[in-house]
Amino acid sequence: KRQPFYYFMLDVQKKHAERGKRYSLREMPEIASPLWANMGSAEKKKYEEMAKYMNKQDSSTGSLKTCHGLDFEVLEKEQRVEASKEKMMKEDVRQIIKQALLKNDLARKNFFLIHVNYFCKSNGGNSQPRYDAAELAILEFSLQDGLGRGMHTIMKLDSLPYGYMYEAKTHTSATHDLPLPPDTLGTIRIREAVVEVIKFVNCNDSDICSPIFTFDDHIPVVRSVFQEVMESLRSSAPMDFRIYSLSELLFHLKNATHEHAVTTATSPPFASVFLAESYLERGTFDYAEGLPCEIHVENDRVPYCSQTKIRGWAYSIIRSCAPDLGIEFVEGKHEPECALPTPQIKILDDASDFTATEFSDRHSNYRPMTAGSSLNLNNTVDSVATSYKDEFPMIRDIRRGKGRGNLL
């Protein structure tokens, strides 16, 4: 028989999963026990009644059902699959950092960050959450070169799922405050945007994209948006896209730079992934000049802009890790212009291989990866923004070309 605590564990596990943190049932007792111990009898009653009800169910089928009629064995199998994916993700991130160290290329290793704002969250056809994208931004950066290529777009959407207008109004008014469908400001649909993102990160013409990192509780949003687009492109070759935890990346990256520091480290490594996540949650650069797009400057929602998010994350990671490698900061690349300077310890030039260099064309320009794109693409700005008027080029403004990785 299942005890009330078991159902409480499942509830806590589900809430963590909605925030992008997935734990196996083996890990849940340690997480849920302190919460259960502090609960009153009135709070526990819900789970006691659930256990009583479920234990009375007819067991002739040999399996228990949830209150929604779902088979517990199927549910637990899905949870094991998710836990396995989580484990593989963590190992993959460790290997990425390890390989960069072996190649002595950690400072020059490029990482991709992504953020997607959405209008509302609804139920998809497979009982999974579905998100209607409102804005998308992606950025490439490295510790040595700072901010590199980037793309940004506001989405075009004709309508919302039936019955979700109130939820969309509530969510958007509390966050990005972009106009709701059918009055959206964008000209690019999410399908076209995701295709351009795949081209942006898939520089080797392989079926495996480079990992894309986002904040932990935002992983389900990005994965859902990508998965929906991939399912609509079934005629295309299968694509393995990896949406990974940003705090997991920072945790291992900071440990690596601290361990291989060429000078006295300005800050200690993070004791856990949760502390790395807390560091990113600070929003140190939420109001820094030059991060948001012009639309969010005008509607006074700068911290919620997708450009603000990814640039702020990149600057935060660079501020934490780059000083360990003796990298000299350049305004607009390693930190926002007009920002308070990051404390740095000066070292001799011959004591470090990690001296900031001028951006190469690879970091200053981008063209779509194929000439077969159906987008109508025009000239864009020629560098990463140093003010809100120099925001990332809109995806609709990117023109076709033979080269890759060049902003026009």
Short mmCIF file of C-alpha atoms in Angstrom, two decimals:
data_model
loop_
_atom_site.label_atom_id
_atom_site.label_comp_id
_atom_site.label_asym_id
_atom_site.label_seq_id
_atom_site.Cartn_x
_atom_site.Cartn_y
_atom_site.Cartn_z
CA LYS A 1 0.00 0.00 0.00
CA ARG A 2 1.08 3.52 -0.75
CA GLN A 3 1.51 5.88 2.18
CA PRO A 4 0.37 9.55 2.20
CA PHE A 5 3.99 10.65 2.03
CA TYR A 6 4.37 8.90 -1.33
CA TYR A 7 1.68 11.06 -2.92
CA PHE A 8 3.17 14.17 -1.33
CA MET A 9 6.52 13.18 -2.87
CA LEU A 10 4.93 12.95 -6.31
CA ASP A 11 3.39 16.39 -5.85
CA VAL A 12 6.73 17.96 -4.87
CA GLN A 13 8.46 16.17 -7.74
CA LYS A 14 5.93 17.57 -10.21
CA LYS A 15 6.41 21.14 -8.93
CA HIS A 16 10.19 20.85 -9.28
CA ALA A 17 9.78 19.47 -12.81
CA GLU A 18 7.67 22.49 -13.79
CA ARG A 19 10.64 24.66 -12.78
CA GLY A 20 12.98 22.62 -14.95
CA LYS A 21 14.49 20.58 -12.11
CA ARG A 22 13.85 16.88 -12.52
CA TYR A 23 14.50 14.41 -9.72
CA SER A 24 14.05 10.65 -9.65
CA LEU A 25 11.85 8.97 -7.04
CA ARG A 26 15.04 7.71 -5.42
CA GLU A 27 16.09 11.32 -4.74
CA MET A 28 12.70 12.59 -3.61
CA PRO A 29 12.56 11.27 0.01
CA GLU A 30 15.53 13.41 1.01
CA ILE A 31 13.99 16.48 -0.64
CA ALA A 32 10.41 15.98 0.54
CA SER A 33 11.01 14.72 4.11
CA PRO A 34 11.82 18.14 5.68
CA LEU A 35 8.77 19.67 4.00
CA TRP A 36 6.53 16.85 5.19
CA ALA A 37 7.84 17.14 8.75
CA ASN A 38 6.90 20.83 8.88
CA MET A 39 3.39 20.33 7.52
CA GLY A 40 0.36 20.47 9.78
CA SER A 41 -2.27 17.75 10.02
CA ALA A 42 -4.69 19.82 7.94
CA GLU A 43 -2.17 20.05 5.11
CA LYS A 44 -1.43 16.33 5.29
CA LYS A 45 -5.10 15.40 5.20
CA LYS A 46 -5.27 15.86 1.43
CA TYR A 47 -2.58 13.23 0.92
CA GLU A 48 -4.01 10.89 3.55
CA GLU A 49 -7.34 10.89 1.75
CA MET A 50 -5.61 10.35 -1.57
CA ALA A 51 -3.73 7.34 -0.19
CA LYS A 52 -6.90 5.95 1.36
CA TYR A 53 -8.81 6.33 -1.89
CA MET A 54 -6.09 4.82 -4.07
CA ASN A 55 -5.56 1.86 -1.76
CA LYS A 56 -9.25 1.03 -2.02
CA GLN A 57 -9.17 0.91 -5.81
CA ASP A 58 -9.73 -2.39 -7.51
CA SER A 59 -6.30 -3.98 -7.93
CA SER A 60 -7.48 -6.64 -10.37
CA THR A 61 -5.63 -4.92 -13.21
CA GLY A 62 -2.43 -5.21 -11.22
CA SER A 63 -1.66 -1.46 -11.40
CA LEU A 64 -2.58 1.65 -9.45
CA LYS A 65 -4.16 4.70 -11.02
CA THR A 66 -3.76 8.37 -10.21
CA CYS A 67 -6.80 10.51 -9.47
CA HIS A 68 -6.68 11.48 -13.16
CA GLY A 69 -6.80 7.85 -14.28
CA LEU A 70 -3.14 7.61 -15.27
CA ASP A 71 -1.33 4.34 -14.72
CA PHE A 72 1.31 4.74 -12.02
CA GLU A 73 3.65 2.31 -13.76
CA VAL A 74 3.48 4.36 -16.96
CA LEU A 75 3.97 7.56 -14.98
CA GLU A 76 6.98 6.19 -13.14
CA LYS A 77 8.46 4.94 -16.41
CA GLU A 78 8.18 8.44 -17.88
CA GLN A 79 9.83 9.83 -14.77
CA ARG A 80 12.71 7.37 -15.11
CA VAL A 81 13.17 8.43 -18.73
CA GLU A 82 13.26 12.10 -17.70
CA ALA A 83 15.71 11.34 -14.92
CA SER A 84 17.92 9.51 -17.42
CA LYS A 85 17.84 12.52 -19.76
CA GLU A 86 18.76 14.80 -16.86
CA LYS A 87 21.72 12.58 -15.98
CA MET A 88 22.89 12.53 -19.61
CA MET A 89 22.63 16.33 -19.78
CA LYS A 90 24.81 16.78 -16.70
CA GLU A 91 27.40 14.36 -18.03
CA ASP A 92 27.38 16.06 -21.44
CA VAL A 93 28.05 19.47 -19.86
CA ARG A 94 30.93 18.02 -17.85
CA GLN A 95 32.40 16.51 -21.01
CA ILE A 96 32.09 19.80 -22.91
CA ILE A 97 34.17 21.59 -20.28
CA LYS A 98 36.60 18.66 -19.99
CA GLN A 99 37.23 18.56 -23.73
CA ALA A 100 37.80 22.33 -23.83
CA LEU A 101 40.39 21.97 -21.07
CA LEU A 102 42.15 19.12 -22.85
CA LYS A 103 42.40 21.26 -25.97
CA ASN A 104 43.59 24.24 -23.88
CA ASP A 105 40.73 26.18 -25.44
CA LEU A 106 38.41 26.92 -22.51
CA ALA A 107 38.64 30.71 -22.86
CA ARG A 108 37.82 30.54 -26.57
CA LYS A 109 35.05 27.95 -26.26
CA ASN A 110 31.81 29.35 -27.67
CA PHE A 111 28.49 28.83 -25.89
CA PHE A 112 24.95 29.58 -27.04
CA LEU A 113 22.27 31.15 -24.83
CA ILE A 114 18.57 31.34 -25.68
CA HIS A 115 15.45 32.90 -24.19
CA VAL A 116 11.85 32.70 -25.39
CA ASN A 117 9.06 34.90 -24.08
CA TYR A 118 5.56 33.50 -24.51
CA PHE A 119 1.97 34.74 -24.52
CA CYS A 120 0.36 31.87 -22.63
CA LYS A 121 0.78 28.30 -21.47
CA SER A 122 -1.88 25.84 -22.63
CA ASN A 123 -2.42 22.09 -22.78
CA GLY A 124 -1.04 20.41 -25.87
CA GLY A 125 -2.61 17.48 -27.67
CA ASN A 126 -0.34 15.00 -25.85
CA SER A 127 -1.24 16.38 -22.40
CA GLN A 128 2.09 18.23 -22.32
CA PRO A 129 2.33 22.01 -21.78
CA ARG A 130 2.33 24.11 -24.93
CA TYR A 131 3.70 27.66 -25.17
CA ASP A 132 2.80 30.30 -27.77
CA ALA A 133 6.05 32.16 -28.38
CA ALA A 134 6.07 35.97 -28.33
CA GLU A 135 9.79 36.80 -28.57
CA LEU A 136 13.02 34.89 -29.17
CA ALA A 137 16.67 35.84 -28.76
CA ILE A 138 19.85 33.77 -29.09
CA LEU A 139 23.45 34.76 -28.42
CA GLU A 140 26.91 33.26 -28.90
CA PHE A 141 29.65 34.21 -26.43
CA SER A 142 33.01 33.11 -25.09
CA LEU A 143 35.07 34.14 -22.08
CA GLN A 144 37.85 35.60 -24.22
CA ASP A 145 35.85 37.43 -26.89
CA GLY A 146 32.79 38.24 -24.81
CA LEU A 147 29.50 38.74 -26.63
CA GLY A 148 29.52 37.57 -30.23
CA ARG A 149 26.83 36.84 -32.80
CA GLY A 150 23.19 37.22 -31.89
CA MET A 151 19.67 37.13 -33.30
CA HIS A 152 16.40 38.53 -32.00
CA THR A 153 12.82 38.62 -33.21
CA ILE A 154 9.28 39.43 -32.12
CA MET A 155 6.85 36.70 -33.19
CA LYS A 156 3.86 36.94 -35.48
CA LEU A 157 0.85 35.04 -34.14
CA ASP A 158 -2.68 35.24 -35.53
CA SER A 159 -4.61 33.88 -32.55
CA LEU A 160 -4.36 32.27 -29.13
CA PRO A 161 -5.77 28.89 -28.10
CA TYR A 162 -9.48 29.13 -27.39
CA GLY A 163 -10.20 30.10 -23.79
CA TYR A 164 -6.71 31.37 -22.93
CA MET A 165 -7.10 35.09 -23.58
CA TYR A 166 -7.39 35.99 -19.89
CA GLU A 167 -4.35 33.90 -18.98
CA ALA A 168 -2.39 35.53 -21.82
CA LYS A 169 -3.38 39.03 -20.66
CA THR A 170 -2.41 38.23 -17.08
CA HIS A 171 0.94 36.70 -18.01
CA THR A 172 2.00 39.33 -20.56
CA SER A 173 0.98 42.29 -18.39
CA ALA A 174 3.13 40.89 -15.59
CA THR A 175 6.14 40.22 -17.82
CA HIS A 176 7.09 41.37 -21.33
CA ASP A 177 3.84 43.27 -22.09
CA LEU A 178 3.99 42.67 -25.85
CA PRO A 179 0.71 43.19 -27.78
CA LEU A 180 -1.49 40.10 -27.93
CA PRO A 181 -2.63 38.37 -31.12
CA PRO A 182 -3.84 39.35 -33.63
CA ASP A 183 -2.04 42.68 -32.98
CA THR A 184 1.45 41.23 -32.61
CA LEU A 185 4.37 43.37 -33.78
CA GLY A 186 6.38 40.62 -35.46
CA THR A 187 6.52 39.43 -39.05
CA ILE A 188 8.29 36.10 -38.42
CA ARG A 189 6.45 32.99 -37.26
CA ILE A 190 7.94 30.66 -34.69
CA ARG A 191 8.56 27.92 -37.25
CA GLU A 192 10.78 30.21 -39.34
CA ALA A 193 12.52 31.53 -36.24
CA VAL A 194 13.40 28.06 -34.92
CA VAL A 195 14.72 27.03 -38.34
CA GLU A 196 17.01 30.10 -38.29
CA VAL A 197 18.13 29.26 -34.75
CA ILE A 198 19.08 25.75 -35.84
CA LYS A 199 21.10 27.21 -38.71
CA PHE A 200 22.67 29.67 -36.28
CA VAL A 201 24.04 26.96 -33.97
CA ASN A 202 24.47 24.11 -36.45
CA CYS A 203 27.68 25.30 -38.09
CA ASN A 204 28.95 21.88 -39.17
CA ASP A 205 26.05 20.71 -41.35
CA SER A 206 25.47 17.77 -39.02
CA ASP A 207 22.25 16.45 -37.52
CA ILE A 208 23.45 17.36 -34.03
CA CYS A 209 23.22 21.00 -33.01
CA SER A 210 25.54 22.58 -30.49
CA PRO A 211 24.00 22.64 -27.00
CA ILE A 212 21.86 25.69 -26.28
CA PHE A 213 21.69 26.88 -22.68
CA THR A 214 18.89 28.65 -20.87
CA PHE A 215 17.79 29.27 -17.30
CA ASP A 216 16.65 26.12 -15.48
CA ASP A 217 12.96 26.91 -15.06
CA HIS A 218 12.86 28.09 -18.68
CA ILE A 219 14.02 24.78 -20.16
CA PRO A 220 10.46 23.36 -20.53
CA VAL A 221 9.41 26.47 -22.49
CA VAL A 222 12.25 26.26 -25.02
CA ARG A 223 12.00 22.48 -25.36
CA SER A 224 8.25 22.66 -25.95
CA VAL A 225 8.60 25.35 -28.63
CA PHE A 226 11.39 23.45 -30.41
CA GLN A 227 9.59 20.11 -30.16
CA GLU A 228 6.41 21.50 -31.70
CA VAL A 229 8.32 22.96 -34.63
CA MET A 230 10.34 19.77 -35.14
CA GLU A 231 7.14 17.71 -35.25
CA SER A 232 5.77 20.02 -37.93
CA LEU A 233 8.93 19.41 -39.99
CA ARG A 234 8.66 15.63 -40.08
CA SER A 235 9.61 15.55 -43.75
CA SER A 236 13.00 17.00 -42.84
CA ALA A 237 15.96 15.01 -41.56
CA PRO A 238 15.75 14.31 -37.82
CA MET A 239 17.52 16.92 -35.72
CA ASP A 240 18.97 16.33 -32.28
CA PHE A 241 18.62 19.62 -30.39
CA ARG A 242 19.93 19.90 -26.83
CA ILE A 243 18.44 22.47 -24.46
CA TYR A 244 20.61 22.44 -21.35
CA SER A 245 20.74 24.00 -17.90
CA LEU A 246 22.58 27.32 -17.72
CA SER A 247 23.35 26.94 -14.01
CA GLU A 248 24.88 23.51 -14.71
CA LEU A 249 27.14 25.15 -17.29
CA LEU A 250 28.17 27.96 -14.94
CA PHE A 251 28.85 25.51 -12.09
CA HIS A 252 31.30 23.41 -14.12
CA LEU A 253 32.78 26.35 -16.02
CA LYS A 254 33.56 28.26 -12.82
CA ASN A 255 35.10 25.17 -11.23
CA ALA A 256 37.32 24.75 -14.29
CA THR A 257 38.47 28.38 -14.48
CA HIS A 258 39.12 28.46 -10.73
CA GLU A 259 41.15 25.25 -10.87
CA HIS A 260 43.20 26.49 -13.84
CA ALA A 261 43.42 30.14 -12.79
CA VAL A 262 46.56 31.94 -13.96
CA THR A 263 46.28 34.40 -11.10
CA THR A 264 44.62 34.59 -7.70
CA ALA A 265 40.93 33.87 -8.28
CA THR A 266 38.72 36.87 -7.54
CA SER A 267 35.84 34.65 -6.36
CA PRO A 268 35.54 31.05 -5.12
CA PRO A 269 33.84 28.31 -7.13
CA PHE A 270 30.19 27.50 -6.48
CA ALA A 271 29.63 24.80 -3.88
CA SER A 272 26.58 23.50 -5.76
CA VAL A 273 24.54 23.99 -8.91
CA PHE A 274 21.85 25.64 -6.79
CA LEU A 275 24.27 28.38 -5.73
CA ALA A 276 25.22 28.93 -9.37
CA GLU A 277 21.52 29.25 -10.15
CA SER A 278 21.08 31.77 -7.32
CA TYR A 279 23.96 33.81 -8.71
CA LEU A 280 22.27 34.00 -12.12
CA GLU A 281 18.93 34.83 -10.49
CA ARG A 282 20.32 38.07 -9.07
CA GLY A 283 19.66 39.90 -12.31
CA THR A 284 22.80 42.00 -11.88
CA PHE A 285 22.52 43.47 -15.38
CA ASP A 286 18.71 43.69 -15.66
CA TYR A 287 18.83 47.48 -16.02
CA ALA A 288 22.23 47.86 -17.66
CA GLU A 289 22.43 50.15 -20.68
CA GLY A 290 22.53 48.56 -24.11
CA LEU A 291 20.95 45.20 -23.29
CA PRO A 292 17.22 45.39 -24.22
CA CYS A 293 15.53 45.84 -27.58
CA GLU A 294 13.95 49.18 -28.41
CA ILE A 295 10.42 47.86 -27.93
CA HIS A 296 11.02 46.95 -24.29
CA VAL A 297 12.76 50.24 -23.64
CA GLU A 298 9.66 52.03 -24.89
CA ASN A 299 7.17 49.94 -22.89
CA ASP A 300 9.38 50.02 -19.76
CA ARG A 301 9.76 46.23 -19.48
CA VAL A 302 13.54 46.12 -19.83
CA PRO A 303 14.20 43.21 -17.35
CA TYR A 304 11.75 40.94 -19.21
CA CYS A 305 13.22 41.46 -22.68
CA SER A 306 14.71 38.29 -24.18
CA GLN A 307 17.81 40.28 -25.23
CA THR A 308 18.24 41.55 -21.68
CA LYS A 309 18.04 38.00 -20.37
CA ILE A 310 20.67 36.39 -22.59
CA ARG A 311 23.08 39.33 -22.54
CA GLY A 312 22.74 39.60 -18.76
CA TRP A 313 23.43 35.87 -18.35
CA ALA A 314 26.50 36.10 -20.60
CA TYR A 315 27.87 39.12 -18.73
CA SER A 316 27.26 37.39 -15.38
CA ILE A 317 29.13 34.26 -16.46
CA ILE A 318 31.99 36.31 -17.89
CA ARG A 319 32.24 38.40 -14.72
CA SER A 320 32.45 35.25 -12.60
CA CYS A 321 34.86 33.19 -14.73
CA ALA A 322 36.96 35.40 -17.02
CA PRO A 323 39.09 37.11 -14.31
CA ASP A 324 40.42 33.68 -13.25
CA LEU A 325 42.05 33.37 -16.68
CA GLY A 326 43.56 36.85 -16.65
CA ILE A 327 41.27 38.12 -19.40
CA GLU A 328 41.13 41.90 -19.70
CA PHE A 329 37.61 43.26 -20.06
CA VAL A 330 36.43 45.33 -23.02
CA GLU A 331 33.32 47.46 -22.52
CA GLY A 332 30.40 46.24 -24.56
CA LYS A 333 32.00 42.82 -24.99
CA HIS A 334 32.77 41.50 -21.50
CA GLU A 335 30.62 43.96 -19.53
CA PRO A 336 28.04 46.61 -20.39
CA GLU A 337 29.22 50.09 -21.20
CA CYS A 338 29.00 52.51 -18.27
CA ALA A 339 28.99 49.55 -15.85
CA LEU A 340 31.12 49.56 -12.71
CA PRO A 341 34.42 47.88 -13.66
CA THR A 342 34.87 44.27 -12.58
CA PRO A 343 37.76 43.92 -10.09
CA GLN A 344 40.73 42.42 -11.94
CA ILE A 345 44.25 41.52 -10.93
CA LYS A 346 46.83 42.72 -13.43
CA ILE A 347 49.36 40.14 -14.60
CA LEU A 348 52.24 40.19 -17.04
CA ASP A 349 51.34 39.61 -20.68
CA ASP A 350 53.61 36.57 -20.92
CA ALA A 351 51.98 34.97 -17.89
CA SER A 352 48.70 34.26 -19.64
CA ASP A 353 47.48 32.95 -22.95
CA PHE A 354 44.06 34.44 -22.30
CA THR A 355 44.37 38.08 -23.35
CA ALA A 356 41.29 39.65 -24.89
CA THR A 357 41.62 40.11 -28.64
CA GLU A 358 39.82 42.10 -31.27
CA PHE A 359 36.67 40.48 -32.61
CA SER A 360 37.23 38.49 -35.77
CA ASP A 361 34.76 38.50 -38.62
CA ARG A 362 33.43 35.27 -37.24
CA HIS A 363 32.16 37.12 -34.19
CA SER A 364 31.09 40.32 -35.87
CA ASN A 365 28.99 39.07 -38.76
CA TYR A 366 26.27 36.55 -39.49
CA ARG A 367 24.45 35.28 -42.51
CA PRO A 368 21.83 32.54 -42.70
CA MET A 369 23.33 29.14 -43.21
CA THR A 370 21.64 28.28 -46.47
CA ALA A 371 20.56 30.23 -49.48
CA GLY A 372 17.32 28.27 -49.52
CA SER A 373 15.67 30.25 -46.75
CA SER A 374 12.25 31.56 -47.59
CA LEU A 375 12.71 34.67 -45.45
CA ASN A 376 12.92 38.09 -47.05
CA LEU A 377 16.17 39.30 -45.55
CA ASN A 378 17.74 42.76 -45.65
CA ASN A 379 20.78 44.57 -44.29
CA THR A 380 21.25 44.78 -40.54
CA VAL A 381 23.46 46.51 -38.01
CA ASP A 382 27.12 45.50 -38.12
CA SER A 383 28.00 44.90 -34.51
CA VAL A 384 26.76 43.77 -31.16
CA ALA A 385 24.74 46.53 -29.53
CA THR A 386 26.29 49.17 -27.34
CA SER A 387 22.98 51.01 -26.89
CA TYR A 388 19.34 50.01 -27.13
CA LYS A 389 19.20 51.38 -30.68
CA ASP A 390 21.85 48.81 -31.70
CA GLU A 391 19.90 45.73 -30.63
CA PHE A 392 20.48 42.31 -32.18
CA PRO A 393 19.45 42.14 -35.82
CA MET A 394 15.87 41.04 -36.20
CA ILE A 395 15.67 37.61 -37.81
CA ARG A 396 13.54 39.12 -40.55
CA ASP A 397 16.43 41.50 -41.39
CA ILE A 398 19.04 38.79 -42.00
CA ARG A 399 19.78 38.41 -45.69
CA ARG A 400 20.89 35.33 -47.58
CA GLY A 401 24.56 34.73 -48.19
CA LYS A 402 27.18 32.08 -48.82
CA GLY A 403 29.11 32.53 -45.61
CA ARG A 404 28.20 31.51 -42.10
CA GLY A 405 28.46 33.35 -38.86
CA ASN A 406 28.56 36.86 -40.33
CA LEU A 407 26.39 39.77 -39.25
CA LEU A 408 25.88 42.23 -42.08
#
